[in-house]
PDB file of C-alpha atoms in Angstrom:
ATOM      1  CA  UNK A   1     112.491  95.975 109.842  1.00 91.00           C
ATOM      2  CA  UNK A   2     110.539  99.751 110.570  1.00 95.00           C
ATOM      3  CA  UNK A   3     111.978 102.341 111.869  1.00 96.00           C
ATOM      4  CA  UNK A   4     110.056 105.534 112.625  1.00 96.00           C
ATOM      5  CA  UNK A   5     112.294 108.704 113.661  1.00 96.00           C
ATOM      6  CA  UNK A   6     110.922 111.898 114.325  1.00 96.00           C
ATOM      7  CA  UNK A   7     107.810 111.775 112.280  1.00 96.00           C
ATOM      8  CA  UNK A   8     105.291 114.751 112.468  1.00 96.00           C
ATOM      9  CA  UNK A   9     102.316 114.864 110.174  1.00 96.00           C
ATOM     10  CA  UNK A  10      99.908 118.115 109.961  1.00 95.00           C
ATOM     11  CA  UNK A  11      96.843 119.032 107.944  1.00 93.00           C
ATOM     12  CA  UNK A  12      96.599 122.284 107.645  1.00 91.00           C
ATOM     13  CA  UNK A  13      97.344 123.876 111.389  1.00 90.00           C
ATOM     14  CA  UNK A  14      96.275 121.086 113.137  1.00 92.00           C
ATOM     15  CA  UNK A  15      99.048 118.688 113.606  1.00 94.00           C
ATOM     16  CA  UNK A  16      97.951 114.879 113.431  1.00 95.00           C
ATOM     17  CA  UNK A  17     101.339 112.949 114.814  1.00 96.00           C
ATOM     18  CA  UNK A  18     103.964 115.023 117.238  1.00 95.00           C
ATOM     19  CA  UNK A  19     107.588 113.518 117.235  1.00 96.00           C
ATOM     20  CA  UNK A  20     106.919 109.961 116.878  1.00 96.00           C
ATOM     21  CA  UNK A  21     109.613 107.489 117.039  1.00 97.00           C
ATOM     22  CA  UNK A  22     110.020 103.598 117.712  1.00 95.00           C
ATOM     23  CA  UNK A  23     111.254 100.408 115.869  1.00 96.00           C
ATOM     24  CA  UNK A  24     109.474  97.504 114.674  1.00 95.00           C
ATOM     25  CA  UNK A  25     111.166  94.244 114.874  1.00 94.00           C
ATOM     26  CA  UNK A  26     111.002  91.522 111.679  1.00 93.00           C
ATOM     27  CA  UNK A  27     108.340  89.057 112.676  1.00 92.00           C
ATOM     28  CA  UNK A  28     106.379  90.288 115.683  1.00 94.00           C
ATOM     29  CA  UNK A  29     102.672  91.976 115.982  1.00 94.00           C
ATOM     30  CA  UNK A  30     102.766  95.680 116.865  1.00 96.00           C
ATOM     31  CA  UNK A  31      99.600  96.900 118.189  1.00 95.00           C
ATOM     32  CA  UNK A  32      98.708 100.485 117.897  1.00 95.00           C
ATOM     33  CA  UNK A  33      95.813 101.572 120.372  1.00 94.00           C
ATOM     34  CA  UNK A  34      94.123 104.506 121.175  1.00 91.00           C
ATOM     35  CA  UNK A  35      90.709 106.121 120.823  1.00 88.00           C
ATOM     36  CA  UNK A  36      89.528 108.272 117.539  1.00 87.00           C
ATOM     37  CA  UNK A  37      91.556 110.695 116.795  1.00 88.00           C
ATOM     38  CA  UNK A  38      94.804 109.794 118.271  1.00 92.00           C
ATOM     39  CA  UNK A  39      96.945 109.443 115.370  1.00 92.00           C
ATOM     40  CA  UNK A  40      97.177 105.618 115.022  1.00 92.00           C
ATOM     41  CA  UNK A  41      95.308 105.553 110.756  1.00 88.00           C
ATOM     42  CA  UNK A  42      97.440 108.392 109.965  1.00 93.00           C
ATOM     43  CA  UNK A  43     100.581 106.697 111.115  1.00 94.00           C
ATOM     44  CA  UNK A  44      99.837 103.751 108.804  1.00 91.00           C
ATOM     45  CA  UNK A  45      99.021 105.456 106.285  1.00 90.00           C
ATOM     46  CA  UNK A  46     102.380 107.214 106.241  1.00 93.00           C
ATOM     47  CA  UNK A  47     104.021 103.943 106.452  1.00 93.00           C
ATOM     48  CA  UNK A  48     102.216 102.396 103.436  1.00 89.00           C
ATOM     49  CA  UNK A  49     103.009 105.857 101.284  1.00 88.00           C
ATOM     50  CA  UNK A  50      99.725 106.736 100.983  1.00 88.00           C
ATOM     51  CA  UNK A  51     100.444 110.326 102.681  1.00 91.00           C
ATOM     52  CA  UNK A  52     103.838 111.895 103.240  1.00 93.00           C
ATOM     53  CA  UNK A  53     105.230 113.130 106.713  1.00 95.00           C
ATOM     54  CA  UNK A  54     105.340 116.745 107.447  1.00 95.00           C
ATOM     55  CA  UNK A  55     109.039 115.980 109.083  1.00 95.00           C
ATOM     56  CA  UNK A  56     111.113 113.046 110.034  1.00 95.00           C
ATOM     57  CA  UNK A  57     111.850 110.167 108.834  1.00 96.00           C
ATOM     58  CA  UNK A  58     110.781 106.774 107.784  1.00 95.00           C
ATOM     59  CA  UNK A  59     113.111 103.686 107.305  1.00 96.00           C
ATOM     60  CA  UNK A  60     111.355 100.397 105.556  1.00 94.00           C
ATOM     61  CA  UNK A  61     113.653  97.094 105.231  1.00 89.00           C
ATOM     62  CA  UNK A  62     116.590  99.930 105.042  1.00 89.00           C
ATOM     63  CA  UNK A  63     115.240 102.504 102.419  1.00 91.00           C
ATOM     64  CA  UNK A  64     114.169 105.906 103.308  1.00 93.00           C
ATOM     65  CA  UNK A  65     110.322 106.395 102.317  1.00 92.00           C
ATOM     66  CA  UNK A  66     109.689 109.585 103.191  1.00 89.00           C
ATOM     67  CA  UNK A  67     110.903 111.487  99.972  1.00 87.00           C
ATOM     68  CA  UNK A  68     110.576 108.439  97.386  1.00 88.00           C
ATOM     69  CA  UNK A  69     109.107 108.286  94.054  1.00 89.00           C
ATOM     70  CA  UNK A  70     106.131 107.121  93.676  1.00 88.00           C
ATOM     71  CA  UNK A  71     107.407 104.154  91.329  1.00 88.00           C
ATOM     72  CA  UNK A  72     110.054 102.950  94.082  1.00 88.00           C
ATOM     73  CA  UNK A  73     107.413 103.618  96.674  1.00 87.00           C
ATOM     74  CA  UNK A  74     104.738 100.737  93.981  1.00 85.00           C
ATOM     75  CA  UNK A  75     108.347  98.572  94.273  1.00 84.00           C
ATOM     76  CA  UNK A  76     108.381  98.239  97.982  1.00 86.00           C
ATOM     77  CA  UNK A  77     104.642  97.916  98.108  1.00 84.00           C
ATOM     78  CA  UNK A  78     104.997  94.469  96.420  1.00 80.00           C
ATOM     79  CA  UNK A  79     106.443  93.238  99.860  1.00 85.00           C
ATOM     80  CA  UNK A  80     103.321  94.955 102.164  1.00 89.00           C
ATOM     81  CA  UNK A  81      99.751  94.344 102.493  1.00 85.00           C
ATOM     82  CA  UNK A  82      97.230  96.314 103.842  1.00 86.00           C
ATOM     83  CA  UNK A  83      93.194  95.507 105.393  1.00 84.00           C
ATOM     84  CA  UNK A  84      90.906  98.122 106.251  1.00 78.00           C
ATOM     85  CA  UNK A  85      88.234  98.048 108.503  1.00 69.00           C
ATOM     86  CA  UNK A  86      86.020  97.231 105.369  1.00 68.00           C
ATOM     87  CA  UNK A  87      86.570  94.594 103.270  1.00 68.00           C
ATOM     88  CA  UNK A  88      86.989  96.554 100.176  1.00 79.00           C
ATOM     89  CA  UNK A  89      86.218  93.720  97.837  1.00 88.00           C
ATOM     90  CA  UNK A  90      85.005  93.801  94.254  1.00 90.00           C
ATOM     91  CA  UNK A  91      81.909  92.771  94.247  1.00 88.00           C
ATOM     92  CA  UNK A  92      81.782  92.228  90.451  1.00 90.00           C
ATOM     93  CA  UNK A  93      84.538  89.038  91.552  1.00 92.00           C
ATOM     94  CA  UNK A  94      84.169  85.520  93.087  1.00 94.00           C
ATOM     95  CA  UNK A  95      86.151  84.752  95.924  1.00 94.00           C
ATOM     96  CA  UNK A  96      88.948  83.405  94.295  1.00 94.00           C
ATOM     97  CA  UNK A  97      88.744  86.408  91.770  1.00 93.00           C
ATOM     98  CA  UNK A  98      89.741  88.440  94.384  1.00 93.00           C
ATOM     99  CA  UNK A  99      91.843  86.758  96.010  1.00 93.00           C
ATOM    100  CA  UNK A 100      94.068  86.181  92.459  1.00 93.00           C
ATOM    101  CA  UNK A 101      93.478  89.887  91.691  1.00 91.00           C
ATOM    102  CA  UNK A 102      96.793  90.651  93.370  1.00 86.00           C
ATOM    103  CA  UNK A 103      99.256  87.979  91.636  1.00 89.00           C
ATOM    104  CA  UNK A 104      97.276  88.749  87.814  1.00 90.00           C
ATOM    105  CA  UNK A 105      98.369  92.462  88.215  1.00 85.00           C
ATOM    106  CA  UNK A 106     101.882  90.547  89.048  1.00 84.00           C
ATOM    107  CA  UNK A 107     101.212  89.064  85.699  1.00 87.00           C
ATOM    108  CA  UNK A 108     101.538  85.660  86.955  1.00 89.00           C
ATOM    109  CA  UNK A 109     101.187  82.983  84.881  1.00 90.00           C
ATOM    110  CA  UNK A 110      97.039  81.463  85.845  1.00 90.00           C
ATOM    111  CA  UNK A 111      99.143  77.905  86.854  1.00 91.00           C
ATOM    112  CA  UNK A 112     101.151  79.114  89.440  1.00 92.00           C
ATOM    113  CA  UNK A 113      98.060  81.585  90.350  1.00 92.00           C
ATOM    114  CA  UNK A 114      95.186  78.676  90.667  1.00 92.00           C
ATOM    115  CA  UNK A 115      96.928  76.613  93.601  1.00 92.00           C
ATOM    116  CA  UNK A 116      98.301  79.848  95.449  1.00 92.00           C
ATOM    117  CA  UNK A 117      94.362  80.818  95.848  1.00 93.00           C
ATOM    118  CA  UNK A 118      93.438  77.634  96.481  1.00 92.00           C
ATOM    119  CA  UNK A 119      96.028  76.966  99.359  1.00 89.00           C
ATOM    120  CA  UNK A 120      95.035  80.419 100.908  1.00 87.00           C
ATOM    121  CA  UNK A 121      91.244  79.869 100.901  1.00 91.00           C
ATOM    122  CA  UNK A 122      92.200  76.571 102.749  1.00 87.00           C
ATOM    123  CA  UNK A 123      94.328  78.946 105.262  1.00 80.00           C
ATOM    124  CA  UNK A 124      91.781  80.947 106.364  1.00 81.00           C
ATOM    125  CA  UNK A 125      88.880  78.358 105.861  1.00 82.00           C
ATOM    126  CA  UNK A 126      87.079  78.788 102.788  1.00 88.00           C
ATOM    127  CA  UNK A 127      88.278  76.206 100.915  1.00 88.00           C
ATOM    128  CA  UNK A 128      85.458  75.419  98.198  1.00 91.00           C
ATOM    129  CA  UNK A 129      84.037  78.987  98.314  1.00 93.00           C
ATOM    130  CA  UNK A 130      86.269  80.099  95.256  1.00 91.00           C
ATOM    131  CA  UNK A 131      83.235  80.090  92.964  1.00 92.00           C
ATOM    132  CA  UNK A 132      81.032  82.384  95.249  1.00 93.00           C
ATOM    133  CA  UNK A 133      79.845  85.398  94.726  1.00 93.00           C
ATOM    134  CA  UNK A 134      81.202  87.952  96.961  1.00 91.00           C
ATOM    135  CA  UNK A 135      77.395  88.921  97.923  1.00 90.00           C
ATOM    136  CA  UNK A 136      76.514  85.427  99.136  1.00 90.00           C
ATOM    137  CA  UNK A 137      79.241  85.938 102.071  1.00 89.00           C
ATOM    138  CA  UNK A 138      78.687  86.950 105.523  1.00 85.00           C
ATOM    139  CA  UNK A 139      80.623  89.707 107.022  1.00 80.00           C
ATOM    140  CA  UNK A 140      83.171  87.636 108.965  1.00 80.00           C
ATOM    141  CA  UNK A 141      83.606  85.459 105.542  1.00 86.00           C
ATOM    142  CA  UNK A 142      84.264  88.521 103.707  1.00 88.00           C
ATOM    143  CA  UNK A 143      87.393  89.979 105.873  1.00 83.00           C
ATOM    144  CA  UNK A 144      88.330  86.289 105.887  1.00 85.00           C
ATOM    145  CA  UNK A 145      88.892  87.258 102.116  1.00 90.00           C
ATOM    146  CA  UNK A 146      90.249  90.234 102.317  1.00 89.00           C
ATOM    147  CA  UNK A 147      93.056  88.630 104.561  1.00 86.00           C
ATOM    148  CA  UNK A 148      93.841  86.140 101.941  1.00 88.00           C
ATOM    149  CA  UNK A 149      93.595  88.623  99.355  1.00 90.00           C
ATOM    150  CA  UNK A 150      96.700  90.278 101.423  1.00 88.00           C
ATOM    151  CA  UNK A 151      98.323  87.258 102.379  1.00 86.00           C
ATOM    152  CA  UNK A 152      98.267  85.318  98.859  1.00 89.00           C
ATOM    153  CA  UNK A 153     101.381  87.927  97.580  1.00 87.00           C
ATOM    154  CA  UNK A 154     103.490  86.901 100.549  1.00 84.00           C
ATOM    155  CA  UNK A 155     104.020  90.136 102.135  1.00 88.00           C
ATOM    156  CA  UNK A 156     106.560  90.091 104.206  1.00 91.00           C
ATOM    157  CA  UNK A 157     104.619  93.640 106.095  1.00 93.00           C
ATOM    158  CA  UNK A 158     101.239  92.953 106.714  1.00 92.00           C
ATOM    159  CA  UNK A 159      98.943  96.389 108.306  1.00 92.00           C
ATOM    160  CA  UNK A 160      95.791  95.969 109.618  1.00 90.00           C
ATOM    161  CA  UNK A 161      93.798  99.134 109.877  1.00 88.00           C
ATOM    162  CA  UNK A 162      90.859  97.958 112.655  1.00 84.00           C
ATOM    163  CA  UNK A 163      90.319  94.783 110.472  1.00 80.00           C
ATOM    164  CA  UNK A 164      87.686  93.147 112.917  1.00 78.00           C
ATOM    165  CA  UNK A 165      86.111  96.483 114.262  1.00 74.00           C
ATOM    166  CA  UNK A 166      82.986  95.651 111.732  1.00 68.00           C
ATOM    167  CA  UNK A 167      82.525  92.336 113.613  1.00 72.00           C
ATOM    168  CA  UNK A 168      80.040  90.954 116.164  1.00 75.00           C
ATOM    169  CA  UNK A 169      81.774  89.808 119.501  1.00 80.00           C
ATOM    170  CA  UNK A 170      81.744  86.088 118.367  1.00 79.00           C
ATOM    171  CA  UNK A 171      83.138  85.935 114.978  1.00 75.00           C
ATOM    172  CA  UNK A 172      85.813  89.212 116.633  1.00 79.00           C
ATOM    173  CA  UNK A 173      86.800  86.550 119.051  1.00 82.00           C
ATOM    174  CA  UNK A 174      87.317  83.566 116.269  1.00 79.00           C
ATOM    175  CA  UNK A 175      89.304  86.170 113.621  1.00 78.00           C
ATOM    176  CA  UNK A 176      91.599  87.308 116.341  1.00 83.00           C
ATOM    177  CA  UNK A 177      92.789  83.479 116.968  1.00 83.00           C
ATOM    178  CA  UNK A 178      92.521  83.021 113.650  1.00 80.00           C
ATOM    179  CA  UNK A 179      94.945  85.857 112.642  1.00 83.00           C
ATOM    180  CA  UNK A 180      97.674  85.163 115.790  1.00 85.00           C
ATOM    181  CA  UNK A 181      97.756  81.335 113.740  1.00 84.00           C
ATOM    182  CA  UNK A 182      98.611  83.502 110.346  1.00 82.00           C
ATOM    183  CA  UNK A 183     101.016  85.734 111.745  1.00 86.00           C
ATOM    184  CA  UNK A 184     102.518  82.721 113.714  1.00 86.00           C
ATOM    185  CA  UNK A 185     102.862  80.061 110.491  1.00 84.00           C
ATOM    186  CA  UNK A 186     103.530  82.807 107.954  1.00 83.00           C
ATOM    187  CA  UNK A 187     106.382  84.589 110.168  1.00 88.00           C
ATOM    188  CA  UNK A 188     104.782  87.872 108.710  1.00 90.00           C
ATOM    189  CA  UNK A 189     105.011  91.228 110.411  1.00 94.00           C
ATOM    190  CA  UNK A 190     102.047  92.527 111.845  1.00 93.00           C
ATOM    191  CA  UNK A 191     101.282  95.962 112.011  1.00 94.00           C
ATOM    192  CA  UNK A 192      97.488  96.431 114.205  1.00 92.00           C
ATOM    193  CA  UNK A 193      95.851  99.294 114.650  1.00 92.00           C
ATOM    194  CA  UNK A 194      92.436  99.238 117.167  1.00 89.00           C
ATOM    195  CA  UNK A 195      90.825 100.595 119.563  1.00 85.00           C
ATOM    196  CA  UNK A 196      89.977  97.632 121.206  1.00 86.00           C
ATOM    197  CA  UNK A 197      92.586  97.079 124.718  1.00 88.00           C
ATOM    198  CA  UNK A 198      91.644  93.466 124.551  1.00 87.00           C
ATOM    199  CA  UNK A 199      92.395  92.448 121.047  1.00 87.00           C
ATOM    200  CA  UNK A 200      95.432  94.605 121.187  1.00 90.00           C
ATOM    201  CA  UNK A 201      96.554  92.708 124.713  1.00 89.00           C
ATOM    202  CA  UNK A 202      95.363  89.304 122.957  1.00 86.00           C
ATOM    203  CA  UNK A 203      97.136  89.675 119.698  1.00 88.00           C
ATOM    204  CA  UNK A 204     100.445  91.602 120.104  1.00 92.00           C
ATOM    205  CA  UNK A 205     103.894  91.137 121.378  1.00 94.00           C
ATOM    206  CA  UNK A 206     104.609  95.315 121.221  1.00 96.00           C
ATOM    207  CA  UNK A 207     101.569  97.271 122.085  1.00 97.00           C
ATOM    208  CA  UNK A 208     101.719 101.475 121.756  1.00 97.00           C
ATOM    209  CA  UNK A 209      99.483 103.694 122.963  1.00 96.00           C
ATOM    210  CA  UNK A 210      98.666 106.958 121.431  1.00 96.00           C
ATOM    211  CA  UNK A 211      96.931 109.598 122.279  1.00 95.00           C
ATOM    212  CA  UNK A 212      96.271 113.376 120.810  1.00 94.00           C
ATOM    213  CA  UNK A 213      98.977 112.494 118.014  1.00 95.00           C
ATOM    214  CA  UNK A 214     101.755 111.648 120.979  1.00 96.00           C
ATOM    215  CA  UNK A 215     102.916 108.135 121.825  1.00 97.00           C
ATOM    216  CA  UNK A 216     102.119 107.459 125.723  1.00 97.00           C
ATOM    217  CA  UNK A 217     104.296 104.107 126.210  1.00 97.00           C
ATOM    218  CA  UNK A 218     105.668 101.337 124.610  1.00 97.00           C
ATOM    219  CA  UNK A 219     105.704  97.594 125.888  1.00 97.00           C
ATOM    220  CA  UNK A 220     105.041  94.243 126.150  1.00 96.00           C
ATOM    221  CA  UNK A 221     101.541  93.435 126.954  1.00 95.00           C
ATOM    222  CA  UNK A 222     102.561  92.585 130.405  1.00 95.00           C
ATOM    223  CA  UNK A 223     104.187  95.887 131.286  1.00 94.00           C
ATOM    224  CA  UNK A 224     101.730  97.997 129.366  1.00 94.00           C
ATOM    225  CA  UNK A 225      98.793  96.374 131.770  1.00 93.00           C
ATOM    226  CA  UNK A 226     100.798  96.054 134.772  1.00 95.00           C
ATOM    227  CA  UNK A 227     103.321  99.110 135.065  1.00 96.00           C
ATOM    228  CA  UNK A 228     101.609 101.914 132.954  1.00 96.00           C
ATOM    229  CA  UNK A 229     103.359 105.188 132.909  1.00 97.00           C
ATOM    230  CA  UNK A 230     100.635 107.396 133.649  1.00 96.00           C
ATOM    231  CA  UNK A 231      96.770 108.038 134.053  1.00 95.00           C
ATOM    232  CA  UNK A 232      95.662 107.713 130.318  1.00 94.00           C
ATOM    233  CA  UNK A 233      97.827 104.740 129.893  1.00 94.00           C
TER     234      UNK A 233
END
């Protein structure tokens, strides 16, 4: 579904990726880990179009991304989400205002948009919170949003930029379950980055580890934990 050939990415002189390649297959969670720094928000950000490689090459579902227009690049968009770290929610919206912000700017017609919001509050458990004020939410209920928010336009890409790193240990736990069930019943591909070895290990079937802008290894879970290929790994 991705594939990634000889991307570099620099700011100025200091260079941010080095010669990254790999493949993402149609369906599966990719974890990216490694600590601040390492390369792993830049690399989604290229692969979203929000910044441009320096070199290389970047393949989405087939089309080259690296040099398209910004109006193809809106066009392929339509088939990826992305959640940050932060909600980012409009706080001016209910919950179901938010999540239907998505399919309005689709133009949708507001029948075919009321029980698509519906049916994803009830996915990721907030049926009956639709009315709400995004201000009368705790945190964990508020990322719960932004996931639907993603999920509601059916992407068939989803990128998670450190989704549950604003999360206490207990509700991190229940929203990493809760987002292998997603992945799982939606057939969506996931695309992780954290820094946290145990939600990566807990959530992936590909895990890569970066570090200083280089990829380290590539693997399954199992081999990542039980044959790394070096110290840092």
């Amino acid at each position: 579904m991705i594939r990634i050939e000889n991307i570099c990415k620099s700011f100025g002189e200091k260079q941010v990726l080095k010669n990254i390649n790999m493949e993402i297959r149609e369906g599966e969670t990719l974890a990216i880990i490694g600590g601040s720094g390492s390369g792993k928000s830049t690399l989604l950000r290229l692969l979203i179009g929000l910044d441009r490689p320096t070199s290389g090459e970047i393949y989405i579902m087939g089309q080259a991304i690296s040099h398209m227009q910004e109006a193809e690049l809106d066009k392929l968009r339509m088939n990826m989400g992305m959640v940050f770290q932060y909600s980012a929610l409009f706080d001016s919206m209910t919950v179901g205002e938010n999540v239907a912000f998505g399919l309005r700017l689709k133009k949708l017609p507001e029948e075919t948009i009321r029980p698509k919001v519906l049916e994803m509050l009830e996915t990721v458990g907030l049926r009956g919170f639709e009315r709400r004020s995004i201000n009368q939410l705790s945190g964990g209920q508020q990322q719960r949003v932004a996931i639907a928010r993603s999920l509601v336009n059916e992407p068939e890409i989803l990128l998670l930029d450190e989704p549950l790193g604003a999360l206490d240990l207990k509700l991190r736990k229940e929203m990493q379950l809760e987002l292998k069930r997603l992945q799982r019943e939606m057939n969506i591909t996931f695309i992780y980055v954290t820094h946290d070895q145990e939600e990566a290990l807990t959530l992936s079937d590909t895990i890569v580890v970066m570090n200083e802008g280089k990829i380290q290894q590539i693997g399954t879970p199992s081999d990542i934990y039980n044959e790394p290929v070096n110290a840092f790994v």
